[in-house]
Short mmCIF file of C-alpha atoms in Angstrom, two decimals:
data_model
loop_
_atom_site.label_atom_id
_atom_site.label_comp_id
_atom_site.label_asym_id
_atom_site.label_seq_id
_atom_site.Cartn_x
_atom_site.Cartn_y
_atom_site.Cartn_z
CA MET A 1 -5.67 -45.86 32.36
CA GLY A 2 -8.00 -44.04 34.62
CA THR A 3 -9.59 -47.90 34.84
CA LEU A 4 -6.45 -49.43 36.19
CA MET A 5 -6.18 -47.00 38.92
CA ARG A 6 -9.56 -48.28 40.51
CA PHE A 7 -7.66 -51.26 41.07
CA PRO A 8 -4.46 -50.41 43.59
CA GLU A 9 -2.69 -53.62 43.41
CA ALA A 10 -3.02 -53.80 39.51
CA ALA A 11 -2.13 -50.48 39.09
CA ARG A 12 0.66 -50.75 40.75
CA ALA A 13 1.36 -53.65 39.91
CA PHE A 14 1.25 -52.32 36.04
CA MET A 15 3.52 -48.89 37.34
CA ASP A 16 6.31 -51.15 38.58
CA LEU A 17 6.68 -53.05 35.29
CA ALA A 18 6.30 -49.62 33.03
CA PHE A 19 9.09 -48.16 35.72
CA TRP A 20 11.14 -51.13 35.30
CA ARG A 21 11.06 -51.44 31.63
CA ILE A 22 11.82 -47.82 30.74
CA GLU A 23 14.87 -47.70 33.07
CA ARG A 24 16.10 -50.55 31.23
CA ALA A 25 15.59 -49.30 27.69
CA MET A 26 17.50 -46.46 28.77
CA THR A 27 20.25 -46.47 26.39
CA GLY A 28 22.00 -43.14 26.09
CA ALA A 29 20.04 -42.41 22.99
CA PRO A 30 17.69 -39.22 23.62
CA THR A 31 14.60 -40.84 24.99
CA LEU A 32 11.17 -38.73 26.08
CA ILE A 33 8.67 -39.80 28.26
CA TYR A 34 5.49 -38.35 28.21
CA ILE A 35 3.26 -38.32 30.92
CA GLU A 36 -0.07 -37.40 31.08
CA GLU A 37 -2.46 -36.59 33.77
CA VAL A 38 0.35 -36.90 36.36
CA TRP A 39 -1.46 -36.22 39.32
CA PHE A 40 -2.36 -40.33 39.09
CA LEU A 41 0.80 -40.99 39.88
CA LEU A 42 1.93 -38.82 42.33
CA GLU A 43 -1.39 -39.69 44.49
CA ASP A 44 1.42 -42.93 45.18
CA GLU A 45 4.02 -42.24 47.57
CA GLU A 46 6.06 -45.00 45.73
CA PHE A 47 5.41 -43.49 41.99
CA ALA A 48 6.12 -40.04 43.52
CA GLY A 49 9.28 -40.46 44.27
CA ARG A 50 10.13 -43.11 41.45
CA LEU A 51 8.98 -39.84 39.73
CA GLU A 52 11.31 -37.39 41.69
CA ASP A 53 14.12 -39.63 41.23
CA TRP A 54 14.04 -39.59 37.54
CA LEU A 55 13.05 -36.31 37.44
CA ARG A 56 16.93 -35.15 38.88
CA THR A 57 18.76 -38.52 36.72
CA PHE A 58 17.16 -39.02 34.00
CA ARG A 59 18.87 -36.14 32.14
CA LYS A 60 22.41 -37.71 32.65
CA LYS A 61 21.03 -40.50 30.21
CA ASN A 62 19.72 -37.96 27.93
CA GLY A 63 16.05 -38.47 28.56
CA VAL A 64 13.12 -35.72 29.38
CA VAL A 65 10.32 -36.50 31.23
CA MET A 66 7.29 -34.55 29.74
CA MET A 67 3.80 -34.15 32.17
CA SER A 68 1.15 -32.86 32.72
CA THR A 69 -2.06 -32.29 34.20
CA GLN A 70 -5.10 -30.47 34.56
CA SER A 71 -5.24 -30.33 38.55
CA LEU A 72 -2.24 -28.48 39.20
CA THR A 73 -3.82 -27.94 42.91
CA GLU A 74 -3.15 -31.74 43.10
CA LEU A 75 0.55 -31.55 41.68
CA ALA A 76 1.00 -28.41 44.29
CA ARG A 77 0.27 -30.78 47.04
CA SER A 78 2.63 -34.05 45.47
CA ARG A 79 5.75 -34.41 47.79
CA ALA A 80 7.89 -34.53 44.40
CA PHE A 81 5.98 -30.96 44.23
CA PRO A 82 9.99 -28.71 44.65
CA VAL A 83 11.50 -31.43 42.05
CA ILE A 84 8.92 -30.58 39.78
CA ALA A 85 9.21 -27.05 39.95
CA GLY A 86 12.88 -26.22 40.43
CA GLY A 87 13.66 -29.35 37.93
CA VAL A 88 11.18 -28.31 34.71
CA PRO A 89 12.92 -25.74 33.33
CA ASN A 90 10.26 -25.22 30.27
CA ARG A 91 7.25 -24.93 30.77
CA PHE A 92 4.24 -24.73 28.92
CA LEU A 93 0.90 -23.42 30.62
CA LEU A 94 -2.36 -22.97 29.04
CA ALA A 95 -5.36 -20.92 28.72
CA ASN A 96 -7.37 -20.39 31.92
CA PRO A 97 -9.79 -17.99 32.55
CA ASP A 98 -10.40 -18.98 36.77
CA VAL A 99 -6.25 -18.26 37.53
CA LYS A 100 -7.49 -15.44 39.37
CA ALA A 101 -9.42 -18.51 41.86
CA PHE A 102 -5.69 -20.74 42.57
CA ALA A 103 -3.41 -17.53 41.62
CA ALA A 104 -2.30 -18.66 45.46
CA VAL A 105 -0.28 -21.78 43.62
CA TYR A 106 0.28 -19.84 40.65
CA ARG A 107 2.57 -17.48 42.78
CA ASP A 108 3.76 -19.61 45.42
CA GLN A 109 4.18 -23.05 44.25
CA LEU A 110 5.21 -22.04 40.94
CA GLY A 111 6.88 -18.81 41.17
CA LEU A 112 4.73 -16.57 38.76
CA THR A 113 4.22 -13.26 38.73
CA GLU A 114 0.88 -11.40 39.09
CA ARG A 115 1.74 -10.26 35.30
CA GLN A 116 2.30 -13.73 34.14
CA ILE A 117 -1.31 -15.09 35.71
CA ASP A 118 -2.87 -11.73 34.19
CA LEU A 119 -0.92 -13.26 30.89
CA ILE A 120 -2.31 -16.94 31.63
CA ALA A 121 -6.29 -15.86 31.60
CA GLY A 122 -5.94 -13.42 28.87
CA LEU A 123 -4.76 -16.69 26.40
CA GLN A 124 -7.15 -18.09 24.36
CA PRO A 125 -7.72 -21.59 24.87
CA LYS A 126 -6.24 -23.82 22.38
CA ARG A 127 -4.55 -21.34 20.56
CA GLU A 128 -2.07 -19.75 22.97
CA TYR A 129 -0.01 -20.50 25.90
CA LEU A 130 2.70 -18.82 28.40
CA TYR A 131 5.30 -20.16 27.32
CA LEU A 132 8.87 -20.17 30.41
CA ALA A 133 12.10 -20.79 30.08
CA GLY A 134 15.52 -19.57 31.34
CA GLY A 135 13.97 -16.17 32.69
CA ARG A 136 12.18 -14.96 30.12
CA THR A 137 8.08 -15.48 29.38
CA ARG A 138 6.39 -15.37 25.93
CA VAL A 139 2.97 -16.32 24.58
CA VAL A 140 3.17 -17.94 21.34
CA ALA A 141 0.75 -19.38 19.14
CA PRO A 142 1.76 -22.44 16.52
CA LEU A 143 0.43 -22.22 13.80
CA PHE A 144 0.15 -25.89 12.70
CA PRO A 145 0.13 -26.74 9.40
CA PRO A 146 -3.66 -28.88 8.06
CA TYR A 147 -1.45 -32.25 7.44
CA LEU A 148 0.28 -31.91 10.93
CA LEU A 149 -2.78 -30.89 12.76
CA ALA A 150 -4.10 -34.58 11.16
CA ALA A 151 -0.87 -36.04 12.46
CA LEU A 152 -1.53 -35.18 16.28
CA ARG A 153 -5.38 -35.70 16.11
CA SER A 154 -6.40 -38.09 18.57
CA ASP A 155 -10.21 -37.09 19.23
CA SER A 156 -12.87 -40.00 18.13
CA LYS A 157 -13.33 -38.48 14.76
CA ALA A 158 -9.92 -39.08 14.03
CA GLN A 159 -9.48 -42.51 16.08
CA GLU A 160 -12.44 -44.16 14.14
CA ARG A 161 -11.11 -42.66 10.73
CA PHE A 162 -7.12 -43.91 11.11
CA ASP A 163 -8.73 -47.42 12.35
CA LEU A 164 -10.47 -47.59 8.82
CA TRP A 165 -7.41 -46.40 6.96
CA SER A 166 -5.19 -48.37 8.94
CA GLY A 167 -6.67 -51.62 8.66
CA SER A 168 -8.09 -50.99 4.70
CA GLY A 169 -5.03 -52.73 3.69
CA ALA A 170 -3.89 -49.68 1.47
CA LYS A 171 -0.70 -50.00 0.30
CA ASP A 172 -0.48 -45.91 0.99
CA TRP A 173 -3.44 -45.70 3.90
CA GLU A 174 -1.04 -43.48 5.63
CA GLU A 175 -1.32 -40.61 3.33
CA GLY A 176 -5.58 -41.26 2.00
CA TYR A 177 -6.16 -40.70 6.02
CA LEU A 178 -3.95 -37.48 6.30
CA LYS A 179 -5.50 -36.56 3.60
CA GLU A 180 -9.26 -36.81 5.02
CA VAL A 181 -8.68 -36.44 8.40
CA ALA A 182 -6.97 -32.28 7.07
CA GLY A 183 -9.61 -32.10 5.06
CA ASN A 184 -12.13 -32.33 8.07
CA ALA A 185 -10.19 -30.45 10.49
#
């Protein structure tokens, strides 16, 4: 996706088609739409507007929009941010030892308390997350079994093994892949 974004006209055409197809596919069945590095989309005013509309209307269609970003500052500058901040009732925030440098964004834009900001600063990276929902704050440390972690991995080594196993023609390649990757986690 990063390469595509270097060509604004092509990126706009692709995203236009993607948004159109997603909207057309919404049938009322539970639907999850995941947008990685959402700040890319929010840099474009047209797509920021569409995302804002999705956040306002997709619940009626039994849809959920899940977004991730590593650039909270970019997100906070978007015109869609007030809708994102107000329309996303459940939030998982990752560890950030430098959170104090961005405390104003966390406090003023996301409405976090000093205690919540302190919790983010003290989280163990890749192990603990701050979960905010319904006025409650929880530090969660999910314990995933090795097979689930193997299924969720997307690093280059796991992808290489996945490609080998899926192209092997073996009848039970999925199980073989999971056993191998779970053993090497």
